[in-house]
Amino acid sequence: GNSVTQMEGPVTLSEEAFLTINCTYTATGYPSLFWYVQYPGEGLQLLLKATKADDKGSNKGFEATYRKETTSFHLEKGSVQVSDSAVYFCALRENQGGKLIFGQGTELSVKP
Amino acid sequence: GAVVSQHPSRVICKSGTSVKIECRSLDFQATTMFWYRQFPKKSLMLMATSNEGSKATYEQGVEKDKFLINHASLTLSTLTVTSAHPEDSSFYICSAQEGTTSTDTQYFGPGTRLTVL
């Protein structure tokens, strides 16, 4: 079945460091890919998405490119801030049925 | 963006009792709502999908008689955990979307922490 695997956390970085959170997927067909963020005590928020191969999703300085050849959708940010501390979830959405399948989440902690 | 609320945010109950969790779309009509369960340091697992006015579709392994889902209006879905046991303790999250297709954006509620003693 379809699945999403993302790097284990927690990830601890200093402010202004470069961030990469790896995400790979297994899917039949052509799913849409997403990154969601969950701040402490809050619900999941859509951070960015890409719906086809080579699409780049971007928002708030975060970027991820849909790489079909490597089945990856790695999240990157050039300079993280303390306010980026949260749990990040990679997810795919099946075209048939629209079911969202999540990775296990990666906790990011940014220190001043 | 669209807002989805859940109530209560936290509930503690005794083993054997039933608990109802509400999920509301505040500024849009949600034709489809989803219920997820999240274990500590684990991913979200889809429990069921409900379309307004229809019976919910449950994922494999989810007991429909234990987790009752009602989606009686376009702004409200409820999840009732019947005869709760300690192993039902978890974080339950709902999401809602306006349409029924895979291209519609899902908006997530803040979650409900259930603790069964």
PDB file of C-alpha atoms in Angstrom:
ATOM      1  CA  GLY A   1       0.000   0.000   0.000  1.00  0.00           C
ATOM      2  CA  ASN A   2       0.916   3.651  -0.141  1.00  0.00           C
ATOM      3  CA  SER A   3       3.184   4.966   2.585  1.00  0.00           C
ATOM      4  CA  VAL A   4       5.281   7.939   3.676  1.00  0.00           C
ATOM      5  CA  THR A   5       8.585   7.792   5.521  1.00  0.00           C
ATOM      6  CA  GLN A   6      10.253  10.822   7.021  1.00  0.00           C
ATOM      7  CA  MET A   7      13.389  11.313   9.018  1.00  0.00           C
ATOM      8  CA  GLU A   8      13.218  10.682  12.719  1.00  0.00           C
ATOM      9  CA  GLY A   9      13.383  13.516  15.147  1.00  0.00           C
ATOM     10  CA  PRO A  10      13.851  15.391  17.208  1.00  0.00           C
ATOM     11  CA  VAL A  11      15.936  17.751  15.143  1.00  0.00           C
ATOM     12  CA  THR A  12      17.610  20.530  17.093  1.00  0.00           C
ATOM     13  CA  LEU A  13      19.082  23.513  15.272  1.00  0.00           C
ATOM     14  CA  SER A  14      20.401  26.927  16.136  1.00  0.00           C
ATOM     15  CA  GLU A  15      18.603  29.981  14.836  1.00  0.00           C
ATOM     16  CA  GLU A  16      19.517  30.831  11.213  1.00  0.00           C
ATOM     17  CA  ALA A  17      20.730  27.302  10.486  1.00  0.00           C
ATOM     18  CA  PHE A  18      19.742  25.463   7.306  1.00  0.00           C
ATOM     19  CA  LEU A  19      16.969  22.918   7.655  1.00  0.00           C
ATOM     20  CA  THR A  20      16.332  19.736   5.715  1.00  0.00           C
ATOM     21  CA  ILE A  21      13.716  17.187   6.705  1.00  0.00           C
ATOM     22  CA  ASN A  22      13.757  14.173   4.425  1.00  0.00           C
ATOM     23  CA  CYS A  23      10.563  12.578   3.173  1.00  0.00           C
ATOM     24  CA  THR A  24      10.158   9.672   0.780  1.00  0.00           C
ATOM     25  CA  TYR A  25       7.002   7.991  -0.355  1.00  0.00           C
ATOM     26  CA  THR A  26       5.675   4.828  -1.918  1.00  0.00           C
ATOM     27  CA  ALA A  27       2.607   5.180  -4.072  1.00  0.00           C
ATOM     28  CA  THR A  28       0.868   3.888  -7.119  1.00  0.00           C
ATOM     29  CA  GLY A  29      -0.224   6.471  -9.596  1.00  0.00           C
ATOM     30  CA  TYR A  30       0.431  10.164  -9.135  1.00  0.00           C
ATOM     31  CA  PRO A  31      -0.412  11.357  -5.645  1.00  0.00           C
ATOM     32  CA  SER A  32      -0.318  14.922  -4.407  1.00  0.00           C
ATOM     33  CA  LEU A  33       2.294  15.637  -1.746  1.00  0.00           C
ATOM     34  CA  PHE A  34       2.012  17.867   1.301  1.00  0.00           C
ATOM     35  CA  TRP A  35       3.862  19.212   4.277  1.00  0.00           C
ATOM     36  CA  TYR A  36       1.794  20.010   7.354  1.00  0.00           C
ATOM     37  CA  VAL A  37       3.017  21.756  10.500  1.00  0.00           C
ATOM     38  CA  GLN A  38       1.670  21.307  14.019  1.00  0.00           C
ATOM     39  CA  TYR A  39       2.637  24.011  16.493  1.00  0.00           C
ATOM     40  CA  PRO A  40       2.432  23.139  20.207  1.00  0.00           C
ATOM     41  CA  GLY A  41      -1.163  22.869  21.346  1.00  0.00           C
ATOM     42  CA  GLU A  42      -2.586  23.540  17.891  1.00  0.00           C
ATOM     43  CA  GLY A  43      -4.033  21.578  14.999  1.00  0.00           C
ATOM     44  CA  LEU A  44      -2.291  20.714  11.774  1.00  0.00           C
ATOM     45  CA  GLN A  45      -1.845  23.513   9.269  1.00  0.00           C
ATOM     46  CA  LEU A  46      -1.052  23.065   5.618  1.00  0.00           C
ATOM     47  CA  LEU A  47       2.445  24.429   5.017  1.00  0.00           C
ATOM     48  CA  LEU A  48       2.874  23.698   1.323  1.00  0.00           C
ATOM     49  CA  LYS A  49       1.914  21.249  -1.364  1.00  0.00           C
ATOM     50  CA  ALA A  50       2.794  19.980  -4.831  1.00  0.00           C
ATOM     51  CA  THR A  51       0.438  18.162  -7.125  1.00  0.00           C
ATOM     52  CA  LYS A  52       2.692  16.842  -9.887  1.00  0.00           C
ATOM     53  CA  ALA A  53       6.266  15.868 -10.630  1.00  0.00           C
ATOM     54  CA  ASP A  54       8.828  18.699 -10.548  1.00  0.00           C
ATOM     55  CA  ASP A  55       6.368  21.074  -8.880  1.00  0.00           C
ATOM     56  CA  LYS A  56       7.894  23.133  -6.084  1.00  0.00           C
ATOM     57  CA  GLY A  57       5.718  24.074  -3.147  1.00  0.00           C
ATOM     58  CA  SER A  58       6.789  27.056  -1.057  1.00  0.00           C
ATOM     59  CA  ASN A  59       5.499  29.056   1.882  1.00  0.00           C
ATOM     60  CA  LYS A  60       7.009  31.124   4.725  1.00  0.00           C
ATOM     61  CA  GLY A  61      10.533  30.438   3.447  1.00  0.00           C
ATOM     62  CA  PHE A  62      10.003  26.674   3.323  1.00  0.00           C
ATOM     63  CA  GLU A  63      10.315  24.779   0.042  1.00  0.00           C
ATOM     64  CA  ALA A  64       9.870  21.234  -1.190  1.00  0.00           C
ATOM     65  CA  THR A  65      10.137  19.798  -4.701  1.00  0.00           C
ATOM     66  CA  TYR A  66       8.142  16.794  -5.912  1.00  0.00           C
ATOM     67  CA  ARG A  67      10.809  14.399  -7.220  1.00  0.00           C
ATOM     68  CA  LYS A  68       9.189  11.432  -8.906  1.00  0.00           C
ATOM     69  CA  GLU A  69      12.499   9.833  -9.897  1.00  0.00           C
ATOM     70  CA  THR A  70      13.597   9.588  -6.263  1.00  0.00           C
ATOM     71  CA  THR A  71      10.038   9.464  -4.809  1.00  0.00           C
ATOM     72  CA  SER A  72      10.988  12.259  -2.449  1.00  0.00           C
ATOM     73  CA  PHE A  73       9.568  15.539  -1.160  1.00  0.00           C
ATOM     74  CA  HIS A  74      12.239  16.895   1.175  1.00  0.00           C
ATOM     75  CA  LEU A  75      11.443  20.034   3.171  1.00  0.00           C
ATOM     76  CA  GLU A  76      14.052  22.796   3.264  1.00  0.00           C
ATOM     77  CA  LYS A  77      14.451  26.240   4.753  1.00  0.00           C
ATOM     78  CA  GLY A  78      17.527  28.379   4.409  1.00  0.00           C
ATOM     79  CA  SER A  79      17.403  30.063   7.807  1.00  0.00           C
ATOM     80  CA  VAL A  80      15.215  28.758  10.605  1.00  0.00           C
ATOM     81  CA  GLN A  81      13.760  30.836  13.407  1.00  0.00           C
ATOM     82  CA  VAL A  82      12.777  29.931  16.956  1.00  0.00           C
ATOM     83  CA  SER A  83       9.148  30.323  15.869  1.00  0.00           C
ATOM     84  CA  ASP A  84       9.599  27.430  13.421  1.00  0.00           C
ATOM     85  CA  SER A  85       9.785  25.011  16.345  1.00  0.00           C
ATOM     86  CA  ALA A  86       6.973  22.526  15.700  1.00  0.00           C
ATOM     87  CA  VAL A  87       6.253  19.036  14.440  1.00  0.00           C
ATOM     88  CA  TYR A  88       6.349  18.656  10.655  1.00  0.00           C
ATOM     89  CA  PHE A  89       4.376  15.987   8.828  1.00  0.00           C
ATOM     90  CA  CYS A  90       4.907  14.858   5.274  1.00  0.00           C
ATOM     91  CA  ALA A  91       1.818  13.402   3.627  1.00  0.00           C
ATOM     92  CA  LEU A  92       0.522  12.104   0.350  1.00  0.00           C
ATOM     93  CA  ARG A  93      -2.977  12.164  -0.939  1.00  0.00           C
ATOM     94  CA  GLU A  94      -4.236   9.409  -3.146  1.00  0.00           C
ATOM     95  CA  ASN A  95      -6.004  10.582  -6.251  1.00  0.00           C
ATOM     96  CA  GLN A  96      -8.551   7.814  -5.895  1.00  0.00           C
ATOM     97  CA  GLY A  97     -10.577   8.425  -2.773  1.00  0.00           C
ATOM     98  CA  GLY A  98      -8.586  11.377  -1.517  1.00  0.00           C
ATOM     99  CA  LYS A  99      -7.202   9.632   1.555  1.00  0.00           C
ATOM    100  CA  LEU A 100      -4.314  11.449   3.270  1.00  0.00           C
ATOM    101  CA  ILE A 101      -1.448   9.230   4.393  1.00  0.00           C
ATOM    102  CA  PHE A 102       0.973  10.789   6.867  1.00  0.00           C
ATOM    103  CA  GLY A 103       4.565  10.190   7.786  1.00  0.00           C
ATOM    104  CA  GLN A 104       5.384   9.790  11.457  1.00  0.00           C
ATOM    105  CA  GLY A 105       6.235  13.446  11.996  1.00  0.00           C
ATOM    106  CA  THR A 106       9.545  15.149  12.733  1.00  0.00           C
ATOM    107  CA  GLU A 107       9.885  17.387  15.744  1.00  0.00           C
ATOM    108  CA  LEU A 108      11.992  20.485  15.115  1.00  0.00           C
ATOM    109  CA  SER A 109      13.409  22.534  17.966  1.00  0.00           C
ATOM    110  CA  VAL A 110      15.183  25.785  17.132  1.00  0.00           C
ATOM    111  CA  LYS A 111      17.339  27.338  19.848  1.00  0.00           C
ATOM    112  CA  PRO A 112      18.199  31.043  20.013  1.00  0.00           C
TER     113      PRO A 112
ATOM    114  CA  GLY B   1      -8.212  30.344   6.061  1.00  0.00           C
ATOM    115  CA  ALA B   2     -11.042  28.042   7.002  1.00  0.00           C
ATOM    116  CA  VAL B   3     -11.441  27.205  10.675  1.00  0.00           C
ATOM    117  CA  VAL B   4     -12.335  23.875  12.206  1.00  0.00           C
ATOM    118  CA  SER B   5     -12.999  23.568  15.921  1.00  0.00           C
ATOM    119  CA  GLN B   6     -13.193  20.575  18.215  1.00  0.00           C
ATOM    120  CA  HIS B   7     -14.855  20.208  21.570  1.00  0.00           C
ATOM    121  CA  PRO B   8     -13.792  19.324  24.127  1.00  0.00           C
ATOM    122  CA  SER B   9     -10.067  19.904  23.812  1.00  0.00           C
ATOM    123  CA  ARG B  10      -9.415  17.498  26.639  1.00  0.00           C
ATOM    124  CA  VAL B  11     -11.548  14.861  28.353  1.00  0.00           C
ATOM    125  CA  ILE B  12     -10.928  12.327  31.094  1.00  0.00           C
ATOM    126  CA  CYS B  13     -13.432   9.556  31.615  1.00  0.00           C
ATOM    127  CA  LYS B  14     -13.819   6.294  33.500  1.00  0.00           C
ATOM    128  CA  SER B  15     -13.470   2.959  31.800  1.00  0.00           C
ATOM    129  CA  GLY B  16     -16.798   1.729  30.429  1.00  0.00           C
ATOM    130  CA  THR B  17     -18.313   5.145  29.815  1.00  0.00           C
ATOM    131  CA  SER B  18     -18.961   6.776  26.447  1.00  0.00           C
ATOM    132  CA  VAL B  19     -17.450  10.032  25.257  1.00  0.00           C
ATOM    133  CA  LYS B  20     -18.630  12.306  22.461  1.00  0.00           C
ATOM    134  CA  ILE B  21     -16.268  14.586  20.553  1.00  0.00           C
ATOM    135  CA  GLU B  22     -17.597  17.328  18.292  1.00  0.00           C
ATOM    136  CA  CYS B  23     -15.994  18.694  15.152  1.00  0.00           C
ATOM    137  CA  ARG B  24     -17.349  21.895  13.626  1.00  0.00           C
ATOM    138  CA  SER B  25     -16.504  23.834  10.493  1.00  0.00           C
ATOM    139  CA  LEU B  26     -16.959  27.450  11.515  1.00  0.00           C
ATOM    140  CA  ASP B  27     -16.922  29.384   8.268  1.00  0.00           C
ATOM    141  CA  PHE B  28     -17.601  26.888   5.536  1.00  0.00           C
ATOM    142  CA  GLN B  29     -19.851  23.955   4.787  1.00  0.00           C
ATOM    143  CA  ALA B  30     -18.052  20.665   5.145  1.00  0.00           C
ATOM    144  CA  THR B  31     -19.437  18.036   2.827  1.00  0.00           C
ATOM    145  CA  THR B  32     -16.750  15.614   3.942  1.00  0.00           C
ATOM    146  CA  MET B  33     -15.153  15.189   7.351  1.00  0.00           C
ATOM    147  CA  PHE B  34     -12.388  12.862   8.439  1.00  0.00           C
ATOM    148  CA  TRP B  35     -11.481  11.476  11.831  1.00  0.00           C
ATOM    149  CA  TYR B  36      -7.877  10.630  12.718  1.00  0.00           C
ATOM    150  CA  ARG B  37      -6.179   9.136  15.711  1.00  0.00           C
ATOM    151  CA  GLN B  38      -2.661  10.139  16.747  1.00  0.00           C
ATOM    152  CA  PHE B  39      -0.575   8.132  19.180  1.00  0.00           C
ATOM    153  CA  PRO B  40       2.330   9.786  21.041  1.00  0.00           C
ATOM    154  CA  LYS B  41       5.274  10.413  18.721  1.00  0.00           C
ATOM    155  CA  LYS B  42       3.406   8.608  15.954  1.00  0.00           C
ATOM    156  CA  SER B  43       1.683   9.539  12.785  1.00  0.00           C
ATOM    157  CA  LEU B  44      -1.979  10.333  12.248  1.00  0.00           C
ATOM    158  CA  MET B  45      -4.008   7.296  11.318  1.00  0.00           C
ATOM    159  CA  LEU B  46      -7.241   7.799   9.407  1.00  0.00           C
ATOM    160  CA  MET B  47     -10.126   6.168  11.230  1.00  0.00           C
ATOM    161  CA  ALA B  48     -13.062   7.035   9.012  1.00  0.00           C
ATOM    162  CA  THR B  49     -14.425   9.332   6.345  1.00  0.00           C
ATOM    163  CA  SER B  50     -17.920  10.745   6.593  1.00  0.00           C
ATOM    164  CA  ASN B  51     -20.036  12.539   4.042  1.00  0.00           C
ATOM    165  CA  GLU B  52     -22.925  14.651   5.238  1.00  0.00           C
ATOM    166  CA  GLY B  53     -26.099  12.620   5.437  1.00  0.00           C
ATOM    167  CA  SER B  54     -24.389   9.289   4.709  1.00  0.00           C
ATOM    168  CA  LYS B  55     -22.933   6.511   6.781  1.00  0.00           C
ATOM    169  CA  ALA B  56     -19.258   6.828   7.550  1.00  0.00           C
ATOM    170  CA  THR B  57     -16.682   4.719   5.739  1.00  0.00           C
ATOM    171  CA  TYR B  58     -14.325   3.115   8.230  1.00  0.00           C
ATOM    172  CA  GLU B  59     -10.727   2.131   7.625  1.00  0.00           C
ATOM    173  CA  GLN B  60      -9.699  -1.453   7.999  1.00  0.00           C
ATOM    174  CA  GLY B  61      -9.253  -2.441  11.613  1.00  0.00           C
ATOM    175  CA  VAL B  62     -11.423   0.344  13.041  1.00  0.00           C
ATOM    176  CA  GLU B  63     -14.470  -0.938  14.925  1.00  0.00           C
ATOM    177  CA  LYS B  64     -17.494   0.942  13.680  1.00  0.00           C
ATOM    178  CA  ASP B  65     -19.595  -0.107  16.674  1.00  0.00           C
ATOM    179  CA  LYS B  66     -17.016   1.279  19.046  1.00  0.00           C
ATOM    180  CA  PHE B  67     -16.306   4.537  17.233  1.00  0.00           C
ATOM    181  CA  LEU B  68     -19.670   5.922  16.197  1.00  0.00           C
ATOM    182  CA  ILE B  69     -19.535   8.745  13.687  1.00  0.00           C
ATOM    183  CA  ASN B  70     -22.436  11.014  12.858  1.00  0.00           C
ATOM    184  CA  HIS B  71     -22.317  13.755  10.217  1.00  0.00           C
ATOM    185  CA  ALA B  72     -25.839  15.085  10.407  1.00  0.00           C
ATOM    186  CA  SER B  73     -25.207  18.604   9.162  1.00  0.00           C
ATOM    187  CA  LEU B  74     -22.805  20.415   6.878  1.00  0.00           C
ATOM    188  CA  THR B  75     -21.012  21.988   9.829  1.00  0.00           C
ATOM    189  CA  LEU B  76     -20.969  19.284  12.465  1.00  0.00           C
ATOM    190  CA  SER B  77     -19.613  15.768  12.829  1.00  0.00           C
ATOM    191  CA  THR B  78     -19.420  13.828  16.072  1.00  0.00           C
ATOM    192  CA  LEU B  79     -17.274  10.903  17.139  1.00  0.00           C
ATOM    193  CA  THR B  80     -18.561   8.853  20.059  1.00  0.00           C
ATOM    194  CA  VAL B  81     -16.181   6.438  21.717  1.00  0.00           C
ATOM    195  CA  THR B  82     -18.467   3.843  23.276  1.00  0.00           C
ATOM    196  CA  SER B  83     -17.554   1.803  26.341  1.00  0.00           C
ATOM    197  CA  ALA B  84     -14.153   3.423  26.438  1.00  0.00           C
ATOM    198  CA  HIS B  85     -11.138   1.527  27.735  1.00  0.00           C
ATOM    199  CA  PRO B  86      -7.627   2.728  28.626  1.00  0.00           C
ATOM    200  CA  GLU B  87      -6.317   1.575  25.241  1.00  0.00           C
ATOM    201  CA  ASP B  88      -8.665   4.110  23.614  1.00  0.00           C
ATOM    202  CA  SER B  89      -6.678   6.920  25.227  1.00  0.00           C
ATOM    203  CA  SER B  90      -5.285   8.969  22.395  1.00  0.00           C
ATOM    204  CA  PHE B  91      -5.347  12.273  20.553  1.00  0.00           C
ATOM    205  CA  TYR B  92      -8.297  12.447  18.159  1.00  0.00           C
ATOM    206  CA  ILE B  93      -8.178  14.937  15.298  1.00  0.00           C
ATOM    207  CA  CYS B  94     -10.845  15.801  12.764  1.00  0.00           C
ATOM    208  CA  SER B  95     -10.528  17.507   9.435  1.00  0.00           C
ATOM    209  CA  ALA B  96     -13.105  18.946   7.073  1.00  0.00           C
ATOM    210  CA  GLN B  97     -13.331  19.879   3.433  1.00  0.00           C
ATOM    211  CA  GLU B  98     -15.956  21.580   1.339  1.00  0.00           C
ATOM    212  CA  GLY B  99     -16.151  19.078  -1.478  1.00  0.00           C
ATOM    213  CA  THR B 100     -15.792  15.360  -1.951  1.00  0.00           C
ATOM    214  CA  THR B 101     -12.816  15.194  -4.294  1.00  0.00           C
ATOM    215  CA  SER B 102      -9.147  14.584  -3.630  1.00  0.00           C
ATOM    216  CA  THR B 103      -8.301  18.107  -4.782  1.00  0.00           C
ATOM    217  CA  ASP B 104     -10.256  19.797  -2.003  1.00  0.00           C
ATOM    218  CA  THR B 105      -8.136  21.129   0.849  1.00  0.00           C
ATOM    219  CA  GLN B 106      -8.577  19.463   4.235  1.00  0.00           C
ATOM    220  CA  TYR B 107      -8.641  21.824   7.219  1.00  0.00           C
ATOM    221  CA  PHE B 108      -7.736  20.315  10.560  1.00  0.00           C
ATOM    222  CA  GLY B 109      -9.158  20.849  14.002  1.00  0.00           C
ATOM    223  CA  PRO B 110      -6.917  21.338  17.055  1.00  0.00           C
ATOM    224  CA  GLY B 111      -7.527  17.853  18.363  1.00  0.00           C
ATOM    225  CA  THR B 112      -9.084  16.290  21.475  1.00  0.00           C
ATOM    226  CA  ARG B 113      -6.960  14.534  24.090  1.00  0.00           C
ATOM    227  CA  LEU B 114      -8.910  11.563  25.511  1.00  0.00           C
ATOM    228  CA  THR B 115      -7.697   9.862  28.676  1.00  0.00           C
ATOM    229  CA  VAL B 116      -9.558   6.793  29.875  1.00  0.00           C
ATOM    230  CA  LEU B 117      -8.855   5.802  33.467  1.00  0.00           C
TER     231      LEU B 117
END
